[in-house]
Structures are given as C-alpha cells and as structure tokens.
CSV table of C-alpha atoms and ligand atoms in Angstrom, one decimal:
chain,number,residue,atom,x,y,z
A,1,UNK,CA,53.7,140.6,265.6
A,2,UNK,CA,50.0,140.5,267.3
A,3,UNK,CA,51.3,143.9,269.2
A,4,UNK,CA,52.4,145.7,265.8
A,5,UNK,CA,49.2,144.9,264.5
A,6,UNK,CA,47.3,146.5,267.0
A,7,UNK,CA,49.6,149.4,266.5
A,8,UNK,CA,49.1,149.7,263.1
A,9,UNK,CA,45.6,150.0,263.4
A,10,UNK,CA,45.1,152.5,266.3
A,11,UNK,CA,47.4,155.0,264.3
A,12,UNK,CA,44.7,154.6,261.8
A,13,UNK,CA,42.6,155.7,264.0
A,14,UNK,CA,44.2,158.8,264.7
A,15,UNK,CA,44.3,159.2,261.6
A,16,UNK,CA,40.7,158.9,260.7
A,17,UNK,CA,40.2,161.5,263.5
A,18,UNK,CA,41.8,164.4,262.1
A,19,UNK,CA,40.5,163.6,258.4
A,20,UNK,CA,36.7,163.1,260.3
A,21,UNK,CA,37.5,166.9,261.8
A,22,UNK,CA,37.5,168.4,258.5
A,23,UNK,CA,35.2,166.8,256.3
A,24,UNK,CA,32.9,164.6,258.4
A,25,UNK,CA,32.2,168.1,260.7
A,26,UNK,CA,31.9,170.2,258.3
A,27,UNK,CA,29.4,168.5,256.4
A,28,UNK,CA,27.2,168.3,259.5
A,29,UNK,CA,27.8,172.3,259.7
A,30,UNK,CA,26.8,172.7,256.1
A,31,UNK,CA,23.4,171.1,256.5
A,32,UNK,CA,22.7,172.9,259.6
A,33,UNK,CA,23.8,176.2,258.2
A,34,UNK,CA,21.3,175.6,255.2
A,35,UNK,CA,18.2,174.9,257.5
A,36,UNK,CA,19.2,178.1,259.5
A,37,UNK,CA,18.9,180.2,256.0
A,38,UNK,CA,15.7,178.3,255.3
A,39,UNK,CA,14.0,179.4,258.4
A,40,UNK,CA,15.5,183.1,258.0
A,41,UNK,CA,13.3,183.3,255.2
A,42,UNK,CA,10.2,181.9,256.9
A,43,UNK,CA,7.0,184.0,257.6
A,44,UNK,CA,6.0,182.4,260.6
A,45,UNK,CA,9.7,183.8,262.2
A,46,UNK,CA,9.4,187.1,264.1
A,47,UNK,CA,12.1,189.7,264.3
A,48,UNK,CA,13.8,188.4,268.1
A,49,UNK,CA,13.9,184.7,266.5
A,50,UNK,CA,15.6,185.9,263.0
A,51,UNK,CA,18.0,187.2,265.4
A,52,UNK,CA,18.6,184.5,267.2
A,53,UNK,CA,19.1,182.3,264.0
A,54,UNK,CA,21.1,185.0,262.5
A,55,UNK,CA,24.2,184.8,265.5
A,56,UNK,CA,23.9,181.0,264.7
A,57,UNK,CA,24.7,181.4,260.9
A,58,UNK,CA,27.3,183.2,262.5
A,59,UNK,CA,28.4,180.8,265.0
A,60,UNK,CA,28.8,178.2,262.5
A,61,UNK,CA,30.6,180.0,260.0
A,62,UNK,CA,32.7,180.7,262.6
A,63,UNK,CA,34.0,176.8,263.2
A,64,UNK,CA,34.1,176.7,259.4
A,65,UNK,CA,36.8,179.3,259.6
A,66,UNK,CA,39.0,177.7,261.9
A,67,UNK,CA,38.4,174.2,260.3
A,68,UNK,CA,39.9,176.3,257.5
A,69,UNK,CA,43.0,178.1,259.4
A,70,UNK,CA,43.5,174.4,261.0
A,71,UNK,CA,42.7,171.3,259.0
A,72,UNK,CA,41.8,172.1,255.3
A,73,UNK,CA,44.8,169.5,253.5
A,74,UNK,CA,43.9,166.6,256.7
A,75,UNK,CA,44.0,162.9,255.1
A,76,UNK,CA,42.6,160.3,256.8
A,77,UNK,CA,46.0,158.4,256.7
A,78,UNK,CA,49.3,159.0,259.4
A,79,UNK,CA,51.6,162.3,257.9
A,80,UNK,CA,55.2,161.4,256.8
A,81,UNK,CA,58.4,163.6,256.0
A,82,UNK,CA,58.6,163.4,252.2
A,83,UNK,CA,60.0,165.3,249.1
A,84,UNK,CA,57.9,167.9,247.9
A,85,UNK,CA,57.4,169.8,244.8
A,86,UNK,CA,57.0,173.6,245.9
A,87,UNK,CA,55.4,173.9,241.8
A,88,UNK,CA,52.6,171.6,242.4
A,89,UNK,CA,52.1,172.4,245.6
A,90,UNK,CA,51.0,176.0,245.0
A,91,UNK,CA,49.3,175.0,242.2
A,92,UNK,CA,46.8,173.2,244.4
A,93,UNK,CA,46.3,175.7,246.4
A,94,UNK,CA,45.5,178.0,243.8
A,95,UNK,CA,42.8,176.1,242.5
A,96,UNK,CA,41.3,176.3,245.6
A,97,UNK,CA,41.7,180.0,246.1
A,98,UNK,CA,40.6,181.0,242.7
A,99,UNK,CA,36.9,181.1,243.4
A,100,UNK,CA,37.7,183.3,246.4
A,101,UNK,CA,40.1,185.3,244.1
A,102,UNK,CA,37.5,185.5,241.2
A,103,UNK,CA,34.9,187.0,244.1
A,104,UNK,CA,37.4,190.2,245.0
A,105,UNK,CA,38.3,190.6,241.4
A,106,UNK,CA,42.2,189.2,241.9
A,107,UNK,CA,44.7,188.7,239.6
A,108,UNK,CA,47.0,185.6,240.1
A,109,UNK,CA,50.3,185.6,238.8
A,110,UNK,CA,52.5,182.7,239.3
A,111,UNK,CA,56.1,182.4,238.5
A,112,UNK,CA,56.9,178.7,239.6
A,113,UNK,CA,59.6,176.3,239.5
A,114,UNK,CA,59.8,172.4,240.8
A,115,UNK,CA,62.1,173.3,243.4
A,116,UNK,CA,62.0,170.1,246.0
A,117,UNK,CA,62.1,170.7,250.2
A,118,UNK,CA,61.3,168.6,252.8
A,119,UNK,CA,58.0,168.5,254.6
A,120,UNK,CA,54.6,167.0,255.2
A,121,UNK,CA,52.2,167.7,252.4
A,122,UNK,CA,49.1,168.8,254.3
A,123,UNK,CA,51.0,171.1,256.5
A,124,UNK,CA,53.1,172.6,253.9
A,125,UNK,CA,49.2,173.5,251.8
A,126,UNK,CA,47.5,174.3,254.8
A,127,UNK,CA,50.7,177.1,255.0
A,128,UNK,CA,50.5,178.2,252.1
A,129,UNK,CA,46.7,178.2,251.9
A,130,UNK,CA,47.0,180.8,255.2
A,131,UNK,CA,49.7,182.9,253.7
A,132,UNK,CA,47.8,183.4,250.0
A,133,UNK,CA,43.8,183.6,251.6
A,134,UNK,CA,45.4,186.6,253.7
A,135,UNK,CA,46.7,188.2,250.7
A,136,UNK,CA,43.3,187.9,248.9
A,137,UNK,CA,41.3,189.0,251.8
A,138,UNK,CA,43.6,192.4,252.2
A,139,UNK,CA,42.5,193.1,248.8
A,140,UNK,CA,38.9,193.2,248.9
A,141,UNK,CA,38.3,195.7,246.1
A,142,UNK,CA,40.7,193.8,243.7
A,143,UNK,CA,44.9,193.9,243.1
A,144,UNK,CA,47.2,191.2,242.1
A,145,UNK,CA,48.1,188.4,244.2
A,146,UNK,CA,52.3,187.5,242.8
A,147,UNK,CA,53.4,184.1,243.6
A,148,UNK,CA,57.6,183.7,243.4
A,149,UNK,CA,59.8,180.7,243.7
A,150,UNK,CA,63.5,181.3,243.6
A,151,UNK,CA,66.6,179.7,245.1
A,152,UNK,CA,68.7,181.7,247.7
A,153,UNK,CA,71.8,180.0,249.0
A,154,UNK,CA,70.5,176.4,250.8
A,155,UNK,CA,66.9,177.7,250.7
A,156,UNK,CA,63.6,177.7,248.7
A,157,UNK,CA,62.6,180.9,248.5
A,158,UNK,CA,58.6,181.4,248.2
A,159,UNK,CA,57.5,185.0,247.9
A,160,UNK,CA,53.6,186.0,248.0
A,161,UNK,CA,53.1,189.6,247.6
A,162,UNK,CA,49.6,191.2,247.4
A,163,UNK,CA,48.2,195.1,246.3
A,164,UNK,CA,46.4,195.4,249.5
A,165,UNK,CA,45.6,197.0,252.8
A,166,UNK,CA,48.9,196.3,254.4
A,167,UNK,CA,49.6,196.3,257.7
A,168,UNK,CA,51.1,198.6,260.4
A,169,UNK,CA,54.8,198.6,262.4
A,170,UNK,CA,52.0,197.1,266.0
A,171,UNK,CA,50.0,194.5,263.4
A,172,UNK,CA,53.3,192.9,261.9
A,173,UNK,CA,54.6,192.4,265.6
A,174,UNK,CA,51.3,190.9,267.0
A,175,UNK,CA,51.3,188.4,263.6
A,176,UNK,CA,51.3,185.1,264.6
A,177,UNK,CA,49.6,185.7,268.3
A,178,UNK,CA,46.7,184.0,268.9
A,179,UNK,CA,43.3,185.0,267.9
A,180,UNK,CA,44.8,188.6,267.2
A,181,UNK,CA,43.0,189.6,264.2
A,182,UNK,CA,41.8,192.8,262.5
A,183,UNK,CA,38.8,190.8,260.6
A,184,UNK,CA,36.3,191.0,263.6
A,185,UNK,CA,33.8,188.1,263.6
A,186,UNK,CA,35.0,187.4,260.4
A,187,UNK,CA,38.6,186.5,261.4
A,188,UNK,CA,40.1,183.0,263.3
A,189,UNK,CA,43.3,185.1,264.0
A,190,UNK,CA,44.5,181.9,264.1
A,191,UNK,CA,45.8,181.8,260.4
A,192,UNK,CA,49.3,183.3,261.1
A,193,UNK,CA,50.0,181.4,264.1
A,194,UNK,CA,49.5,177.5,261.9
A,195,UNK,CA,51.9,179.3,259.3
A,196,UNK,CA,54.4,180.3,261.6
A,197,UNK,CA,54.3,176.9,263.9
A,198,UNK,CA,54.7,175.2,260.4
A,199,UNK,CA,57.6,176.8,259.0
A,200,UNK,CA,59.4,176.6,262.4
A,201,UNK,CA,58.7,172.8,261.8
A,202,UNK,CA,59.8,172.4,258.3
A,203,UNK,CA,63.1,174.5,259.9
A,204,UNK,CA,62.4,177.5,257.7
A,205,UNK,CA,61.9,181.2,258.1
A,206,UNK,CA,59.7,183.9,257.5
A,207,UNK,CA,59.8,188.0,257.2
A,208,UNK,CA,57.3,189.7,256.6
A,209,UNK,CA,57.4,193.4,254.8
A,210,UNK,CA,54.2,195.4,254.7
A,211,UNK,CA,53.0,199.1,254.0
A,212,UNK,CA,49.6,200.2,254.9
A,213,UNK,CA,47.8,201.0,251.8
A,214,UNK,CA,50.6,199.4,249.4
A,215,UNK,CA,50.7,195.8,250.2
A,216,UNK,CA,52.8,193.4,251.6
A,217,UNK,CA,55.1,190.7,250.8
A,218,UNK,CA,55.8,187.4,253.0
A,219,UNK,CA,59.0,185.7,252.5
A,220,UNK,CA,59.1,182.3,253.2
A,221,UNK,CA,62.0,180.0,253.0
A,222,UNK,CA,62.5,176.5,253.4
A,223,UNK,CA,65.8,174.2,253.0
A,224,UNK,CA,66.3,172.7,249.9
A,225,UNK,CA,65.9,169.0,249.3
A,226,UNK,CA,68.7,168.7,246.9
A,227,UNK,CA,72.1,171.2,246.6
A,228,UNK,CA,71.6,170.4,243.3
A,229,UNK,CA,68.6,172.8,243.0
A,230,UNK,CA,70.9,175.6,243.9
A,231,UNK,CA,72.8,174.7,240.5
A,232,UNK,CA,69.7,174.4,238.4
A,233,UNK,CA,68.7,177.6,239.1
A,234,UNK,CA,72.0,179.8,237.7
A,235,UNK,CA,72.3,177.2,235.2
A,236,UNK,CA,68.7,177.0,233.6
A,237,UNK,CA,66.1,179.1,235.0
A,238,UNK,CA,63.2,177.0,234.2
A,239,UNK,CA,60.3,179.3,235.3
A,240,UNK,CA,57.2,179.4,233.9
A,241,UNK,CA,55.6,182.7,234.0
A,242,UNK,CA,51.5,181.9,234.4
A,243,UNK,CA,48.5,184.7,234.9
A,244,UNK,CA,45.5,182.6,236.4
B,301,ADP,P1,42.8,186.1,260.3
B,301,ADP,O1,43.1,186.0,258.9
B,301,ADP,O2,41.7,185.1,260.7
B,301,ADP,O3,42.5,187.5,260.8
B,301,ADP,P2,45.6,185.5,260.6
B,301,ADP,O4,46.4,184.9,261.7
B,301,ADP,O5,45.6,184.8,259.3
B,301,ADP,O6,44.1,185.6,261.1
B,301,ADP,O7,46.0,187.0,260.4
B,301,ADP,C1,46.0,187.9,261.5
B,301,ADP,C2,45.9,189.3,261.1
B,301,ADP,O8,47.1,189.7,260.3
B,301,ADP,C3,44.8,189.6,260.1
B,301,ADP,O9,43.6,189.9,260.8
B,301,ADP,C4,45.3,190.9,259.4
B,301,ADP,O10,45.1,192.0,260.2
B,301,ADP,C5,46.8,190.7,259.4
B,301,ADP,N1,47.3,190.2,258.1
B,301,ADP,C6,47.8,189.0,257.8
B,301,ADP,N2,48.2,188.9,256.5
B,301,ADP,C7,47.9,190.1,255.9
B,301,ADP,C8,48.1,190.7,254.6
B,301,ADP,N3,48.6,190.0,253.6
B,301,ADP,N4,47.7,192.0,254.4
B,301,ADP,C9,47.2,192.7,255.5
B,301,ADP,N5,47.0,192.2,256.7
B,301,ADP,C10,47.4,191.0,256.9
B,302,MG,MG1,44.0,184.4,257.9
C-alpha cells in the first residue's frame, strides 16, 4: 500500500510538470516580454540597445510559439484514453482561435456532429488547434476557414479546409519534418510534426490536398468509438450547420 502511495503521488508530479510548462512559463515570459516593450519605448535607450531588446521580444515570442505547437491543452493531472466528443472538442478550439480569426478577417463555418473516438483530450485539441491555426495563418488577408465532421466506413472523418496560400507538390512532402517551415522567425515548424505524431497515436490518418493560391484541405480520420455512429449518420444526419 505505502509503495502505491508513493506512486500515486510522483505521477502527480509529472503531471504538475507538463501543466507548470505551459502556464507557469509562460506567465514568466509574459512579464518579461512587457518590461522589454517598456524599455523599447524609453528615451534613455539608444539605437544598438533597442536592438538588442528588439531580438529578445523576438526570442521570447519564439518559446511562446512552441509552448503553443507543444503544450497549449496540458492539465496538471496524468492523460487517460477516454471517449471523446469530436462536436465539443472543436468547439473549444474555436473559441480559442476566433480572436486570431477575427484579426485576418476569417470566416468560420462549422458543420458538426457528436461523433465519439477514442483519444486523450489534450492531445486530440492540441491537433486540432495545429491543423486550424495553419489554416488561419495561410489566409492572412481573410477567406473562410470550413470545419466538416462526417462518417466514412469505421472512421470519423474531420475535414478543415481553408481559402488560402496553399502549398506546393516539395511543401506537402516536407510537412511534418521538423522545424521545416515557410513562416521564418515567425514559424515553430514544429506544428505539423505534434499533428502527425498524434494521429499516428490515436491510430488515424491524414491526407493532405493543397493548391497554391486556392487552399488546402486536411483530412483527418480517426476510428470511431461506437459502430453505431456509422448508423446514425445514414439514418439521421444530425448536423448543425453554424457560421462563427
Ligand atoms: P509552422 O506553422 O510553425 O510553420 P507547421 O509544422 O505547423 O509549422 O507547418 C509547417 C509548414 O507547412 C508551414 O510553415 C507552411 O508552409 C505549411 N502549411 C501547413 N499548413 C498549411 C496550410 N493550411 N496552408 C498553407 N501552408 C501550410
Ligand atoms: Mg503551425
């Protein structure tokens, strides 16, 4: 029993960690980014040391971007397999895009349905968090971001499709490779690689279609909790059709 115990409480340690990662080191990053902007707009600062402060800023923003592409959705309790909701789970991550959405003048249209699959929560949002802020950011003069839930055979079928930049035949293959990214500074390129790790992990699949100057569309599937869903869905189609 004493050894259980003693278990039990160093898993909440670990878990702790990763939560401590994204919140408690990006607050920390916050402050420090806001003392950097005060000093940028000091008078006593010469040209060489607003430089200097200026690569910071950039520095930091940096490690906010891959806390981002990495550990967004981390809880400071131990991950578990569970049934999840694909409805609500974009829904959240929405919410949290629309501000970013609102800032490139996007559209979001969602057509959702409760479809269930199997998967940890905060793995399965920080996915779909890295497939939709792609979308936005190819689109940085505005275009509609579509959200799709649909059944095919055994799987979920989630379907983002954005208006934007697209990408070519060489940028689709290199997707997913570390750090490869078109952003510059900007970019983690690390994004692709969480989605692709994730999907392998919930034993799903992903293709990706894309033309430069059109768009592109990611397909991702993912088994199906419940057979049953697959008779829902030529029974009753009960999607909501939703402009945010
Ligand atoms: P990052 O977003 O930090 O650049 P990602 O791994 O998320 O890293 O994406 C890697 C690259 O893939 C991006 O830099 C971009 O060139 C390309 N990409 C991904 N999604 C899209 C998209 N929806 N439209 C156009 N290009 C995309
Ligand atoms: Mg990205």
């Amino acid at each position: 029993l004493r050894r259980r115990i003693i278990r039990a409480e160093k898993m909440e340690v670990v878990g702790h960690l990763a939560a401590s990662i994204s919140h408690e080191v990006r607050n920390p990053l916050t402050v420090s980014r806001g003392f950097m902007q005060l000093l940028l707009q000091s008078e006593r600062m010469n040209y060489k040391d607003k430089q200097y402060i200026q690569i910071a800023i950039e520095e930091i923003d940096r490690a906010e971007a891959i806390i981002t592409d990495y550990l967004t959705f981390a809880k400071p309790a131990p991950e578990h397999v569970e049934k999840l909701n694909v409805k609500t789970e974009i829904e959240r991550v929405i919410d949290i895009l629309r501000p970013l959405a609102n800032m490139n003048s996007i559209e979001i249209q969602a057509s959702l349905a409760p479809f269930a699959v199997k998967g940890e929560r905060p793995k399965f949002q920080q996915c779909l968090l890295n497939v939709m802020k792609n979308a936005i950011e190819a689109m940085p003069h505005g275009g509609i971001l579509r959200i799709n839930v649909s059944i095919d055979k055994d799987y979920v079928l989630i379907h983002i499709s954005d208006t934007g930049i697209g990408m070519t035949k060489e940028q689709i293959e290199r997707l997913g490779e570390p750090y490869f990214t078109t952003k510059g500074t900007k970019g983690t390129g690390l994004g692709m690689m969480v989605v692709y790790r994730i999907v392998e992990t919930m034993k799903g699949d992903l293709f990706i279609h894309s033309e430069v100057g059109h768009g592109t569309d990611v397909y991702m599937y993912f088994p199906s909790y419940y057979k049953s869903d697959i008779e829902k869905s030529s029974k009753r189609h009960q999607f909501e059709q939703v402009s945010y």
